[in-house]
PDB file of C-alpha atoms in Angstrom:
ATOM      1  CA  GLN A 252     121.213  51.000  49.976  1.00  0.00           C
ATOM      2  CA  VAL A 253     121.931  49.168  53.201  1.00  0.00           C
ATOM      3  CA  GLN A 254     125.368  47.699  53.890  1.00  0.00           C
ATOM      4  CA  LEU A 255     125.787  44.762  56.258  1.00  0.00           C
ATOM      5  CA  VAL A 256     128.824  43.581  58.205  1.00  0.00           C
ATOM      6  CA  GLU A 257     128.781  40.303  60.126  1.00  0.00           C
ATOM      7  CA  SER A 258     130.961  39.344  63.054  1.00  0.00           C
ATOM      8  CA  GLY A 259     131.177  36.593  65.649  1.00  0.00           C
ATOM      9  CA  GLY A 260     131.930  33.484  63.631  1.00  0.00           C
ATOM     10  CA  GLY A 261     134.638  31.030  64.571  1.00  0.00           C
ATOM     11  CA  LEU A 262     135.535  27.490  65.573  1.00  0.00           C
ATOM     12  CA  VAL A 263     133.679  25.785  68.397  1.00  0.00           C
ATOM     13  CA  GLN A 264     133.218  22.241  69.640  1.00  0.00           C
ATOM     14  CA  ALA A 265     129.893  20.465  69.311  1.00  0.00           C
ATOM     15  CA  GLY A 266     127.564  21.548  72.078  1.00  0.00           C
ATOM     16  CA  GLY A 267     129.185  24.959  72.290  1.00  0.00           C
ATOM     17  CA  SER A 268     127.684  28.288  71.368  1.00  0.00           C
ATOM     18  CA  LEU A 269     128.370  31.317  69.214  1.00  0.00           C
ATOM     19  CA  ARG A 270     126.709  34.689  68.806  1.00  0.00           C
ATOM     20  CA  LEU A 271     126.657  36.298  65.381  1.00  0.00           C
ATOM     21  CA  SER A 272     126.106  40.015  64.973  1.00  0.00           C
ATOM     22  CA  CYS A 273     125.189  42.032  61.914  1.00  0.00           C
ATOM     23  CA  GLU A 274     125.689  45.767  61.862  1.00  0.00           C
ATOM     24  CA  ALA A 275     123.792  47.732  59.237  1.00  0.00           C
ATOM     25  CA  SER A 276     124.551  51.126  57.754  1.00  0.00           C
ATOM     26  CA  GLY A 277     123.427  53.251  54.843  1.00  0.00           C
ATOM     27  CA  GLY A 278     119.701  53.038  55.384  1.00  0.00           C
ATOM     28  CA  SER A 279     116.934  53.339  57.925  1.00  0.00           C
ATOM     29  CA  PHE A 280     117.371  50.097  59.809  1.00  0.00           C
ATOM     30  CA  SER A 281     113.754  49.785  60.880  1.00  0.00           C
ATOM     31  CA  ASP A 282     112.714  49.851  57.209  1.00  0.00           C
ATOM     32  CA  TYR A 283     114.322  46.425  56.763  1.00  0.00           C
ATOM     33  CA  GLY A 284     113.360  42.976  57.825  1.00  0.00           C
ATOM     34  CA  MET A 285     116.473  41.065  58.811  1.00  0.00           C
ATOM     35  CA  GLY A 286     117.549  37.475  58.560  1.00  0.00           C
ATOM     36  CA  TRP A 287     120.325  34.923  58.465  1.00  0.00           C
ATOM     37  CA  PHE A 288     121.131  32.368  55.789  1.00  0.00           C
ATOM     38  CA  ARG A 289     123.929  29.840  55.610  1.00  0.00           C
ATOM     39  CA  GLN A 290     125.781  28.062  52.850  1.00  0.00           C
ATOM     40  CA  VAL A 291     128.134  25.130  52.530  1.00  0.00           C
ATOM     41  CA  PRO A 292     130.222  24.461  49.400  1.00  0.00           C
ATOM     42  CA  GLY A 293     128.231  22.941  46.571  1.00  0.00           C
ATOM     43  CA  LYS A 294     124.852  23.690  48.109  1.00  0.00           C
ATOM     44  CA  GLU A 295     122.311  26.444  47.808  1.00  0.00           C
ATOM     45  CA  ARG A 296     122.268  29.170  50.420  1.00  0.00           C
ATOM     46  CA  GLU A 297     119.601  28.153  52.920  1.00  0.00           C
ATOM     47  CA  PHE A 298     117.346  30.183  55.165  1.00  0.00           C
ATOM     48  CA  VAL A 299     118.103  29.982  58.883  1.00  0.00           C
ATOM     49  CA  ALA A 300     116.069  32.680  60.635  1.00  0.00           C
ATOM     50  CA  GLY A 301     114.220  35.930  59.989  1.00  0.00           C
ATOM     51  CA  ILE A 302     112.823  38.775  62.044  1.00  0.00           C
ATOM     52  CA  SER A 303     110.343  41.447  61.043  1.00  0.00           C
ATOM     53  CA  ARG A 304     111.098  45.156  61.025  1.00  0.00           C
ATOM     54  CA  PHE A 305     110.184  45.815  64.660  1.00  0.00           C
ATOM     55  CA  GLY A 306     110.893  42.319  65.967  1.00  0.00           C
ATOM     56  CA  LEU A 307     107.267  41.313  66.395  1.00  0.00           C
ATOM     57  CA  ARG A 308     107.587  38.195  64.268  1.00  0.00           C
ATOM     58  CA  THR A 309     110.375  35.667  64.007  1.00  0.00           C
ATOM     59  CA  TYR A 310     110.809  32.712  61.695  1.00  0.00           C
ATOM     60  CA  TYR A 311     113.131  29.724  61.830  1.00  0.00           C
ATOM     61  CA  SER A 312     114.064  26.791  59.663  1.00  0.00           C
ATOM     62  CA  ASP A 313     113.140  23.404  61.060  1.00  0.00           C
ATOM     63  CA  SER A 314     116.824  22.575  61.524  1.00  0.00           C
ATOM     64  CA  VAL A 315     117.393  25.387  64.040  1.00  0.00           C
ATOM     65  CA  LYS A 316     113.937  25.937  65.539  1.00  0.00           C
ATOM     66  CA  GLY A 317     114.120  25.610  69.300  1.00  0.00           C
ATOM     67  CA  ARG A 318     117.908  26.155  69.320  1.00  0.00           C
ATOM     68  CA  PHE A 319     118.798  29.437  67.610  1.00  0.00           C
ATOM     69  CA  ILE A 320     117.367  32.818  68.560  1.00  0.00           C
ATOM     70  CA  ILE A 321     117.235  35.818  66.250  1.00  0.00           C
ATOM     71  CA  SER A 322     116.839  39.310  67.648  1.00  0.00           C
ATOM     72  CA  ARG A 323     117.389  42.924  66.667  1.00  0.00           C
ATOM     73  CA  ASP A 324     118.100  46.256  68.272  1.00  0.00           C
ATOM     74  CA  ASN A 325     116.805  49.064  66.075  1.00  0.00           C
ATOM     75  CA  ALA A 326     118.497  51.691  68.237  1.00  0.00           C
ATOM     76  CA  LYS A 327     121.895  50.104  67.520  1.00  0.00           C
ATOM     77  CA  ASN A 328     121.218  49.050  63.904  1.00  0.00           C
ATOM     78  CA  THR A 329     122.145  45.482  64.721  1.00  0.00           C
ATOM     79  CA  ALA A 330     120.682  42.018  64.280  1.00  0.00           C
ATOM     80  CA  THR A 331     121.915  39.054  66.286  1.00  0.00           C
ATOM     81  CA  LEU A 332     121.760  35.294  65.965  1.00  0.00           C
ATOM     82  CA  GLN A 333     122.370  33.365  69.160  1.00  0.00           C
ATOM     83  CA  MET A 334     123.451  29.801  68.427  1.00  0.00           C
ATOM     84  CA  PRO A 335     123.616  27.491  71.445  1.00  0.00           C
ATOM     85  CA  SER A 336     123.935  23.700  71.311  1.00  0.00           C
ATOM     86  CA  LEU A 337     125.826  23.784  68.045  1.00  0.00           C
ATOM     87  CA  LYS A 338     126.139  20.659  65.932  1.00  0.00           C
ATOM     88  CA  PRO A 339     128.724  19.753  63.268  1.00  0.00           C
ATOM     89  CA  GLU A 340     125.968  20.077  60.647  1.00  0.00           C
ATOM     90  CA  ASP A 341     125.659  23.761  61.555  1.00  0.00           C
ATOM     91  CA  THR A 342     129.069  24.312  59.961  1.00  0.00           C
ATOM     92  CA  ALA A 343     128.679  26.848  57.140  1.00  0.00           C
ATOM     93  CA  VAL A 344     129.300  30.390  56.068  1.00  0.00           C
ATOM     94  CA  TYR A 345     126.570  32.484  57.661  1.00  0.00           C
ATOM     95  CA  TYR A 346     125.235  35.514  55.821  1.00  0.00           C
ATOM     96  CA  CYS A 347     123.288  38.400  57.230  1.00  0.00           C
ATOM     97  CA  ALA A 348     120.342  39.391  55.037  1.00  0.00           C
ATOM     98  CA  ALA A 349     118.151  42.480  54.802  1.00  0.00           C
ATOM     99  CA  SER A 350     114.968  43.061  52.849  1.00  0.00           C
ATOM    100  CA  TRP A 351     113.213  46.384  52.488  1.00  0.00           C
ATOM    101  CA  ILE A 352     109.870  46.258  54.328  1.00  0.00           C
ATOM    102  CA  THR A 353     109.556  42.460  54.095  1.00  0.00           C
ATOM    103  CA  THR A 354     111.333  39.753  56.095  1.00  0.00           C
ATOM    104  CA  PRO A 355     114.064  37.849  54.219  1.00  0.00           C
ATOM    105  CA  SER A 356     112.904  34.404  53.161  1.00  0.00           C
ATOM    106  CA  PRO A 357     113.760  31.749  50.575  1.00  0.00           C
ATOM    107  CA  GLU A 358     111.041  33.231  48.346  1.00  0.00           C
ATOM    108  CA  THR A 359     112.534  36.742  48.320  1.00  0.00           C
ATOM    109  CA  ARG A 360     116.175  36.042  47.434  1.00  0.00           C
ATOM    110  CA  ASP A 361     116.158  38.515  44.571  1.00  0.00           C
ATOM    111  CA  LYS A 362     115.208  41.314  46.959  1.00  0.00           C
ATOM    112  CA  ILE A 363     117.835  40.592  49.618  1.00  0.00           C
ATOM    113  CA  TYR A 364     120.902  42.646  50.494  1.00  0.00           C
ATOM    114  CA  TRP A 365     123.729  40.432  51.736  1.00  0.00           C
ATOM    115  CA  GLY A 366     126.654  40.771  54.070  1.00  0.00           C
ATOM    116  CA  GLN A 367     130.043  39.308  53.216  1.00  0.00           C
ATOM    117  CA  GLY A 368     129.548  36.210  55.373  1.00  0.00           C
ATOM    118  CA  THR A 369     131.254  34.799  58.442  1.00  0.00           C
ATOM    119  CA  GLN A 370     132.530  31.239  58.835  1.00  0.00           C
ATOM    120  CA  VAL A 371     131.109  29.032  61.566  1.00  0.00           C
ATOM    121  CA  THR A 372     132.862  25.703  62.108  1.00  0.00           C
ATOM    122  CA  VAL A 373     131.616  23.154  64.630  1.00  0.00           C
ATOM    123  CA  SER A 374     133.982  20.289  65.370  1.00  0.00           C
ATOM    124  CA  SER A 375     132.754  16.898  66.564  1.00  0.00           C
TER     125      SER A 375
END
């Protein structure tokens, strides 16, 4: 079973940028599609971005498309979410997600392995 550890969250002003990293262990990294979700109190965890096992396909929610970039390095067992041009509405706990063979998506929540989450706060 894969274990995921996120890093890179923090406090930033609107318009600033952050880079989240997710390090995986305990499995063959290239067997897993990777993704990022985020959650604010009282709301459902929402899909942000996903990347296929070898990085050939990427997917984004409408709210981050054109701003955030998801990538992965299978040699280093890491997935990354670059977040430029941050907005206050991007404030949330961000969770790294892994799915065996498939890419994490809202439709595959029951098959997702989760990290512990990292807080991202964007001040106005």
